[in-house]
Coordinates of C-alpha atoms and ligand atoms in Angstrom, one line a residue:
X807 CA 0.0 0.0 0.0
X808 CA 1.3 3.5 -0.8
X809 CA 2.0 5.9 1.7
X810 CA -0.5 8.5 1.5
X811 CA -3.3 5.5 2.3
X812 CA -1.3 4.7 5.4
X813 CA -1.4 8.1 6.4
X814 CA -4.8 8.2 6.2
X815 CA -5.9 5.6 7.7
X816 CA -3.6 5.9 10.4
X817 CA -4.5 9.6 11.1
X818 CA -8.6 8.3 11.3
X819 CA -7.5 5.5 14.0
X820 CA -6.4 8.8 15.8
X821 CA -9.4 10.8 15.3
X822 CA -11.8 7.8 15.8
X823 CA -12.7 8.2 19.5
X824 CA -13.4 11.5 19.4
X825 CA -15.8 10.9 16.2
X826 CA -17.2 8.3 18.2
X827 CA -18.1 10.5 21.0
X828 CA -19.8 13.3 18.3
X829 CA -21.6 10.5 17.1
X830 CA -22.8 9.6 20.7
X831 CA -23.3 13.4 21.2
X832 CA -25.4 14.2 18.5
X833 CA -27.4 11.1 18.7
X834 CA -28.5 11.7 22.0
X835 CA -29.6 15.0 21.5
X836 CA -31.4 14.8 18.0
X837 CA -32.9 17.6 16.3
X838 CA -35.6 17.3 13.6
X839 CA -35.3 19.1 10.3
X840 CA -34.5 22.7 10.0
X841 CA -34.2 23.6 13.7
X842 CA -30.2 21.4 13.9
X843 CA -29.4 24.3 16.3
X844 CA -26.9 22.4 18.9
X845 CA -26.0 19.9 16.1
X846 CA -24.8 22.8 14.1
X847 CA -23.1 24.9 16.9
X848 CA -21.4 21.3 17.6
X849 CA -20.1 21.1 13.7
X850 CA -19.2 25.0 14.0
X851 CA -17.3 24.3 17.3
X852 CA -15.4 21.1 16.2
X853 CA -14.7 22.1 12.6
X854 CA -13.0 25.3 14.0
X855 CA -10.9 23.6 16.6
X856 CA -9.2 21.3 13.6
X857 CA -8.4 24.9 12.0
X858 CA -10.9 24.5 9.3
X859 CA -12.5 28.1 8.3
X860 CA -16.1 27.9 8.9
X861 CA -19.1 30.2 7.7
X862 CA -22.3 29.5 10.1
X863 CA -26.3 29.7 9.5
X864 CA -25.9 29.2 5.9
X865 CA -29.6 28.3 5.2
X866 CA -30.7 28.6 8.6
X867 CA -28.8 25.7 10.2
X868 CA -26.1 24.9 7.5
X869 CA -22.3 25.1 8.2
X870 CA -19.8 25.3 5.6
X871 CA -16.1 24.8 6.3
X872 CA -13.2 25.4 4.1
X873 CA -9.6 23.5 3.9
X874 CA -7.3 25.2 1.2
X875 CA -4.3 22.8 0.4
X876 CA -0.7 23.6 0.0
X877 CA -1.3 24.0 -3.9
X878 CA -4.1 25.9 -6.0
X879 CA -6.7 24.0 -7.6
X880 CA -10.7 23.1 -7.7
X881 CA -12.8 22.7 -5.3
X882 CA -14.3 19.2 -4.1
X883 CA -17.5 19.0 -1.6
X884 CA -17.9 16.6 0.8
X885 CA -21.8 16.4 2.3
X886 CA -23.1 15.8 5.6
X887 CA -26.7 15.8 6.8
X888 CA -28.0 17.1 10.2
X889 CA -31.3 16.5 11.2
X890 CA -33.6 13.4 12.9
X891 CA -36.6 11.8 12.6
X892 CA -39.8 12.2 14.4
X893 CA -39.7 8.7 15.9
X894 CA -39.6 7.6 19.8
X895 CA -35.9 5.9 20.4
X896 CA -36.4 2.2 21.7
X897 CA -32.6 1.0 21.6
X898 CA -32.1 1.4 25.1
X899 CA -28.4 2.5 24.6
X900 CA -26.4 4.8 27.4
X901 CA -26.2 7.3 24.7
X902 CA -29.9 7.0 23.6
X903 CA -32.3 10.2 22.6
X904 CA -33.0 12.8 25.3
X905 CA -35.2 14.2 23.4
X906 CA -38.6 12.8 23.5
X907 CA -39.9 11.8 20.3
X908 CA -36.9 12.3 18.3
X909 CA -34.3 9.8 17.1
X910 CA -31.6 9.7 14.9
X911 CA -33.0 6.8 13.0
X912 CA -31.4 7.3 9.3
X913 CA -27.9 7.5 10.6
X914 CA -27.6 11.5 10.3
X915 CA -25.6 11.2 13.3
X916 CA -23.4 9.3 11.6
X917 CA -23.1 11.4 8.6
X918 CA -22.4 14.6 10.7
X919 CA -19.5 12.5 12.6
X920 CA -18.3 11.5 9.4
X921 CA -18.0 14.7 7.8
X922 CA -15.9 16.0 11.2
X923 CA -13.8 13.1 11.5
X924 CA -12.8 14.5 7.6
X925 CA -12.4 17.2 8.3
X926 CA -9.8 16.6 11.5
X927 CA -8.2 14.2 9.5
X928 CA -8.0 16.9 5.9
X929 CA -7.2 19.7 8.2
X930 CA -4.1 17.2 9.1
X931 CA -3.4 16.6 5.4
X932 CA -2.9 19.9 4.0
X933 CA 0.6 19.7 2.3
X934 CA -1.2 16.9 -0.3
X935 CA -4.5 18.7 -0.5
X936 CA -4.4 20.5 -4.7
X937 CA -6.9 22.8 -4.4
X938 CA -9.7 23.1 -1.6
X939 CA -12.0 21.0 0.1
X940 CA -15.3 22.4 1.4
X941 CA -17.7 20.6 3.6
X942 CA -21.1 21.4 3.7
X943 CA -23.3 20.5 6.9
X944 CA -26.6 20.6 5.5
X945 CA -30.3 20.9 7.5
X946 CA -33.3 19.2 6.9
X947 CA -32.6 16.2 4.2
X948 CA -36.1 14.3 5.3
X949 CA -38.3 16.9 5.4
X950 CA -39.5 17.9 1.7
X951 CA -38.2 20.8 0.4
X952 CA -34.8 19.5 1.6
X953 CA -32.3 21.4 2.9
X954 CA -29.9 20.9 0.0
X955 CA -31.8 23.1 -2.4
X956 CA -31.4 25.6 -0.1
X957 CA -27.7 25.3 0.7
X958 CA -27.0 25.2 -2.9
X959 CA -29.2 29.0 -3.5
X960 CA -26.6 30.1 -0.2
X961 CA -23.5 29.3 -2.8
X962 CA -22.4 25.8 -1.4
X963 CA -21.9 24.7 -4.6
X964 CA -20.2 27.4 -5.9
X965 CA -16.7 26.5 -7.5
X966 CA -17.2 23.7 -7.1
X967 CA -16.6 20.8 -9.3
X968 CA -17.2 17.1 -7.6
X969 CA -19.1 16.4 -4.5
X970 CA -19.3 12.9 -3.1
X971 CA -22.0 11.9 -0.1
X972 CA -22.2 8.4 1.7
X973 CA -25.6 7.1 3.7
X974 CA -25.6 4.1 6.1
X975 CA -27.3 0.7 4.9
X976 CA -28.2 -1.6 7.2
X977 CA -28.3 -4.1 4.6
X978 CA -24.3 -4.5 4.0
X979 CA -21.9 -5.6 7.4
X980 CA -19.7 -2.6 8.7
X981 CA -16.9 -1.6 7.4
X982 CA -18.2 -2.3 3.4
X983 CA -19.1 0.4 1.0
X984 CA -21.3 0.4 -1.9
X985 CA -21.3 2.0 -5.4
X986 CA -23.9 2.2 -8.0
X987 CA -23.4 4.2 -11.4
X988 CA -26.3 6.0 -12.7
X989 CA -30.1 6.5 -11.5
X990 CA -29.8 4.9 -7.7
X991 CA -32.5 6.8 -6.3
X992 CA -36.3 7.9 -6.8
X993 CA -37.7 10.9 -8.1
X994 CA -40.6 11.1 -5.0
X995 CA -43.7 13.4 -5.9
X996 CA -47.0 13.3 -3.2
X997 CA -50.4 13.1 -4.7
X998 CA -53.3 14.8 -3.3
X999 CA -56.5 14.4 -5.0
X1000 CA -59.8 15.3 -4.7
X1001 CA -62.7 13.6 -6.3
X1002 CA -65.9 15.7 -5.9
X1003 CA -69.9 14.6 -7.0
X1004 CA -73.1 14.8 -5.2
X1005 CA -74.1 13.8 -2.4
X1006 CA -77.8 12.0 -1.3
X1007 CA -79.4 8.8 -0.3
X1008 CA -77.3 5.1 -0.8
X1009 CA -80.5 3.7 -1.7
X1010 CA -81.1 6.5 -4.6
X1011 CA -77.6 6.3 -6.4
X1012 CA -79.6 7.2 -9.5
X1013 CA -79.9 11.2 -8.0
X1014 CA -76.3 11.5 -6.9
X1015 CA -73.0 11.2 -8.5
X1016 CA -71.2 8.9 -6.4
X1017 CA -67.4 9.9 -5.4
X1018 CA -66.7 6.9 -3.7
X1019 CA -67.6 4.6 -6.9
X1020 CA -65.8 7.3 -9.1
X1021 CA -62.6 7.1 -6.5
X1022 CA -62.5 3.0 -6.7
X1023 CA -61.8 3.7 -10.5
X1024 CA -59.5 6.4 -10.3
X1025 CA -57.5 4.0 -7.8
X1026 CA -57.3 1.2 -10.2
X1027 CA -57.1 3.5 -13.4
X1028 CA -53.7 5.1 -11.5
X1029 CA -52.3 1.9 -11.2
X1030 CA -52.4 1.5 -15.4
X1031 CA -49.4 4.5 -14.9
X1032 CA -47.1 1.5 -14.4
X1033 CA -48.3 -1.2 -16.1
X1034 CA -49.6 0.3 -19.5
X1035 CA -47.6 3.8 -19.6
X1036 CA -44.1 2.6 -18.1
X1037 CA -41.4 1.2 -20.0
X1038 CA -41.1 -3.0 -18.7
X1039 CA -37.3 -2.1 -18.0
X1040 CA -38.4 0.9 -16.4
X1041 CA -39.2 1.7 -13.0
X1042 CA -41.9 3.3 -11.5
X1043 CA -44.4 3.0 -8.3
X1044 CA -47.2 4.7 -7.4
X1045 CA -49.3 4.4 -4.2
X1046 CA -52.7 5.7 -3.2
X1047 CA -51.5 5.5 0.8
X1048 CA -54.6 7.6 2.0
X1049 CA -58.5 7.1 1.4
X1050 CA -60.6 9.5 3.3
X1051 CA -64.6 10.3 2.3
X1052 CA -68.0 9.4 4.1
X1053 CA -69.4 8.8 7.3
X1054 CA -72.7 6.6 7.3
X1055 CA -73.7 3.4 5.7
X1056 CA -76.5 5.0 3.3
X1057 CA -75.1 8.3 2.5
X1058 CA -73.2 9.1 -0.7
X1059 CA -70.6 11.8 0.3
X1060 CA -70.3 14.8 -1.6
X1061 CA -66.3 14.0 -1.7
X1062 CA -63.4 11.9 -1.1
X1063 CA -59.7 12.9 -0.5
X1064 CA -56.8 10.5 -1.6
X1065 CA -53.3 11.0 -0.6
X1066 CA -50.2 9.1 -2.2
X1067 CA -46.7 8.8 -3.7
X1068 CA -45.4 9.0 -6.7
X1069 CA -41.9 7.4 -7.9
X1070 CA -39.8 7.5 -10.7
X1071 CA -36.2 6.8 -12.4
X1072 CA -36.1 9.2 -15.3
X1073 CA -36.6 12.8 -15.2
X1074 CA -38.3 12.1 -18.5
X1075 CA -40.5 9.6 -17.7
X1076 CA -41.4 11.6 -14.4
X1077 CA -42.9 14.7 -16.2
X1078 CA -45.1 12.2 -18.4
X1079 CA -45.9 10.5 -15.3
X1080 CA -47.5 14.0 -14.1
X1081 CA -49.6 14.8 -17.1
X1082 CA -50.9 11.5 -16.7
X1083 CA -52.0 11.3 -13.4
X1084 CA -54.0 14.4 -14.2
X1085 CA -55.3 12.9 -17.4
X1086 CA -56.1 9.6 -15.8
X1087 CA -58.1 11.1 -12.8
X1088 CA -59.8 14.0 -14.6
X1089 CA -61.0 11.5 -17.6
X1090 CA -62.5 8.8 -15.0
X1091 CA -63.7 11.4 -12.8
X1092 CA -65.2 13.4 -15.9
X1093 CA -66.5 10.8 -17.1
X1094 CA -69.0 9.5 -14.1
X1095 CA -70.0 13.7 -13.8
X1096 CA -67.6 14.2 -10.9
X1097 CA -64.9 17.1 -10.4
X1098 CA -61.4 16.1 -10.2
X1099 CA -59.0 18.5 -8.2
X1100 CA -55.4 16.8 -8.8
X1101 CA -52.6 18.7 -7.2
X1102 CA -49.1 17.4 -7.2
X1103 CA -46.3 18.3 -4.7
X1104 CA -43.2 18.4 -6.3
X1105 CA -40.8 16.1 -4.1
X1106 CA -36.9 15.5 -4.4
X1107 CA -35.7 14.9 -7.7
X1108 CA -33.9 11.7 -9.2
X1109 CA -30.6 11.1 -7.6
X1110 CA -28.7 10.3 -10.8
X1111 CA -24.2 9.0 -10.0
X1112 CA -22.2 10.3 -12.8
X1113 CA -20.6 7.5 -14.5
X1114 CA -16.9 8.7 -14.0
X1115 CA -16.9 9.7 -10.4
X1116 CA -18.7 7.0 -9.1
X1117 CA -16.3 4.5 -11.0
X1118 CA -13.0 6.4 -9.8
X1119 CA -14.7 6.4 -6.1
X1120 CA -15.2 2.4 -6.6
X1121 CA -11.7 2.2 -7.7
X1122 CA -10.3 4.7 -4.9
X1123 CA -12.3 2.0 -1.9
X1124 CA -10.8 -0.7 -3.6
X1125 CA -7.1 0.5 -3.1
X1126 CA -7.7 1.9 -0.1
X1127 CA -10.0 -0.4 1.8
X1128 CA -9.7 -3.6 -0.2
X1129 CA -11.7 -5.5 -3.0
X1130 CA -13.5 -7.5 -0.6
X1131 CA -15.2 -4.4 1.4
X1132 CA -16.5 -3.1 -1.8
X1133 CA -19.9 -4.2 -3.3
X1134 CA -22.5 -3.1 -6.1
X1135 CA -24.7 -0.7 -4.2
X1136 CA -28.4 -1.7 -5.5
X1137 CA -31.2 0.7 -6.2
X1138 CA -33.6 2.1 -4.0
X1139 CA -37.2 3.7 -4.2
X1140 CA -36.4 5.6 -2.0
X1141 CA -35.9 9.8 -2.4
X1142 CA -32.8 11.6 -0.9
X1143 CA -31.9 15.3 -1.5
X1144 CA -28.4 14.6 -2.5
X1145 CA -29.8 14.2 -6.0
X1146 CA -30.3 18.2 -5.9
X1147 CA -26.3 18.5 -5.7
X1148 CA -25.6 15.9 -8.4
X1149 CA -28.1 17.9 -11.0
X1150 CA -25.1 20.8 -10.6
X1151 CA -22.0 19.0 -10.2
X1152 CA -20.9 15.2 -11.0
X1153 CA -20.2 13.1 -8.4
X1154 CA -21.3 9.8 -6.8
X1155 CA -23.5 9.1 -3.2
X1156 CA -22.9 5.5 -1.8
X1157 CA -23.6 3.5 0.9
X1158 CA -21.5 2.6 4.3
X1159 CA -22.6 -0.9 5.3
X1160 CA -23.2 -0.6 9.4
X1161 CA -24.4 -4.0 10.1
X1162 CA -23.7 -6.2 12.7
X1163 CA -25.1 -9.8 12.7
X1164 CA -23.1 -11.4 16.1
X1165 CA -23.8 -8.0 17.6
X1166 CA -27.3 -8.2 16.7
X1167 CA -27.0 -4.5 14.5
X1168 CA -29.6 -5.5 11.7
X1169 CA -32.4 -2.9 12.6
X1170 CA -33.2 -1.2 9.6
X1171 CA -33.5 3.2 9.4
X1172 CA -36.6 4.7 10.2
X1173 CA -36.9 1.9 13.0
X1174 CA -36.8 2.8 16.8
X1175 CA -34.1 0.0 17.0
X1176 CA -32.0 1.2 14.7
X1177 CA -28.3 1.7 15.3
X1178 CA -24.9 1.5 14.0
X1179 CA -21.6 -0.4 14.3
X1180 CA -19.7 2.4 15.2
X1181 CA -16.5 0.7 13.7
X1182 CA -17.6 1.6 10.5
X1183 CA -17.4 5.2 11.2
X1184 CA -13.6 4.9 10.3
X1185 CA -14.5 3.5 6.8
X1186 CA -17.0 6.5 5.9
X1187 CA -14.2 9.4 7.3
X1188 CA -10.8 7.1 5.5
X1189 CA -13.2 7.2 2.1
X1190 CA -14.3 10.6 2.3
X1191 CA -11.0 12.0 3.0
X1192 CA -9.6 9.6 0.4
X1193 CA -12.0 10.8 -2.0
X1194 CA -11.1 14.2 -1.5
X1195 CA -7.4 13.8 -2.0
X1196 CA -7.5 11.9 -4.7
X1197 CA -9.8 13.7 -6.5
X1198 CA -8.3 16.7 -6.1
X1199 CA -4.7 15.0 -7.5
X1200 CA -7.0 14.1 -10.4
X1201 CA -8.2 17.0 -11.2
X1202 CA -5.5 19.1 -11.4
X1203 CA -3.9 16.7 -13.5
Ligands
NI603 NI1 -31.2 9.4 5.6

């Protein structure tokens, strides 16, 4: 192995307990999106005790810091996010949530230790940084808007010209990390719908116009969005989670509200998707006399890996962690504001594998068991600080 990986992962064995104790910090004291006050005045304190130049309440809660090399050259980003989930903490760890009803349950925590550890170990690394590496400590990546489209409008993407982002998986054993080239990640748009007629007696249908009957089409005429409108080697979902209308046994309500999601893996195929849905619903509901109101709330976009980055960052964990902690990162349905950063800049998002099995660490994110093996903090901070280097070297080549 070369030198400079040596360095490097020697230099995060040194920062590793104190990464681990930010982890433990932040996760007990969770903060839900947008409001990542102490979390933030944490990154702010730590980032600036490792010499890193730091600019605070960028987007409300956002921290950037800065780490100019030795040499000139561009600028690579390195993303954390910040905030918790709305979920009740049922681990039962010392370090567990003091904050009632909040949990880090999607590994934010882990993130946000991450990008510090980086930044400790970067701030270390100067004399082989070419060019700058900023780190930007973003609010609010569950809650729709996002926090990223935010921090990019504040400039965090300006000069820059890669950014690279890792999220646990509690699907891969600790220590492993994942890559996947091209579309990994949904496109996730919420449906609300109302489907409006006239109300009256269950025994007279014949004087009403029925929304519920209307509302069982539109539900099954929605689901033709995948099977008769979708490429087969495509991918698509969409999910009527909500049905609300009526109250009695012989009344015909005068409306019914649906709620539900909409997912997609092509920008392209995502706008069709929309004029659909509208066509679909209006042209049932039209056609049994009812109104149709269709609104659409515009959700994250699709989180597409650009095809060089995300190869060089495969090759980069191979040399530095080993073939056999690398694996084909699959795709998910799932939405993640990263994707706003990679519609500006190339770069690649991946997975750090967190798992457990003897230790019993399987829980899954979004699950009030949910934790982490914390060794595999020291494969997200080697990689990202990796990533940085090397990029840099490779860009100013
Ligand atoms: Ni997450």
């Amino acid at each position: 192995m070369k030198e400079i990986e040596q360095r490097i992962l020697a230099l995060t064995e040194k920062v590793y307990p104190q990464v681990v104790e930010i982890r433990r910090t932040i996760h007990a004291n969770p903060e839900l999106a947008f409001e990542e006050k102490e979390t933030a005045a944490l990154v702010a304190k730590t980032l600036k005790a490792a010499g890193v130049d730091v600019k605070e309440g960028v987007a409300r809660t956002g921290v950037l810091g800065s780490i100019k090399g030795k040499r000139t050259g561009k600028i690579i980003a390195l993303r954390s996010d910040m905030d918790a989930l709305p979920i009740t903490e049922a681990t039962g760890l010392p370090f567990a949530s003091k904050n009632a009803g909040k949990m880090h349950a999607c590994g934010h925590d882990a993130h946000t230790a991450i990008g510090l550890g980086a930044a400790m170990v970067l701030a270390e690394l100067r004399n082989e940084i070419s060019g700058e590496v900023r780190f930007i400590f973003q609010p609010s990546e569950e809650r729709n808007p996002g926090g990223a489209p935010f921090m990019i409008e504040a400039g965090a993407l300006e000069g820059v010209s890669e950014i690279y982002g890792l999220h646990v998986l509690s699907q891969a054993d600790a220590g492993t990390v994942g890559f996947c080239q091209g579309e990994m990640m949904a496109s996730a748009d919420e449906l609300y719908i109302t489907i409006r007629g006239k109300s009256g007696h269950g025994a007279r249908p014949q004087h009403t116009i029925d929304p519920v009957v209307t509302t069982a089409q539109v539900i099954l005429g929605l689901q033709t969005l995948i099977s008769r409108n979708l490429d087969p080697f495509a991918h698509g979902v969409i999910t009527i989670g909500s049905v609300h209308g009526g109250f009695a046994p012989n009344i015909i309500p005068t409306e019914v509200k649906l709620v539900g999601t909409l997912r997609s893996m092509s920008k392209e195929w995502r706008e069709y998707a929309h004029k659909r849905v509208h066509e679909i619903i209006e042209g049932i509901a039209h056609s049994a006399g009812c109104e149709a109101d269709v609104h659409i709330d515009l959700g994250y976009p699709v989180l597409r890996n650009s095809d060089a980055e995300t190869i060089f960052a495969a090759e980069c964990a191979e040399q530095l962690l080993g073939a056999d902690r690398v694996f084909q990162a699959e795709r998910l349905m799932g939405a993640e504001d990263f994707a706003y950063y990679l519609e500006k800049v190339p770069g690649t998002f991946y997975r750090l594998g967190i798992r457990n099995t003897a230790q019993g660490i399987t829980a899954d994110i979004h699950n009030d068991h949910f934790t982490i093996d914390e060794s595999s903090l020291k494969a997200g901070v080697a990689m990202q600080v990796y990533l940085a280097i090397r990029g840099l070297a490779r860009l100013s080549e």
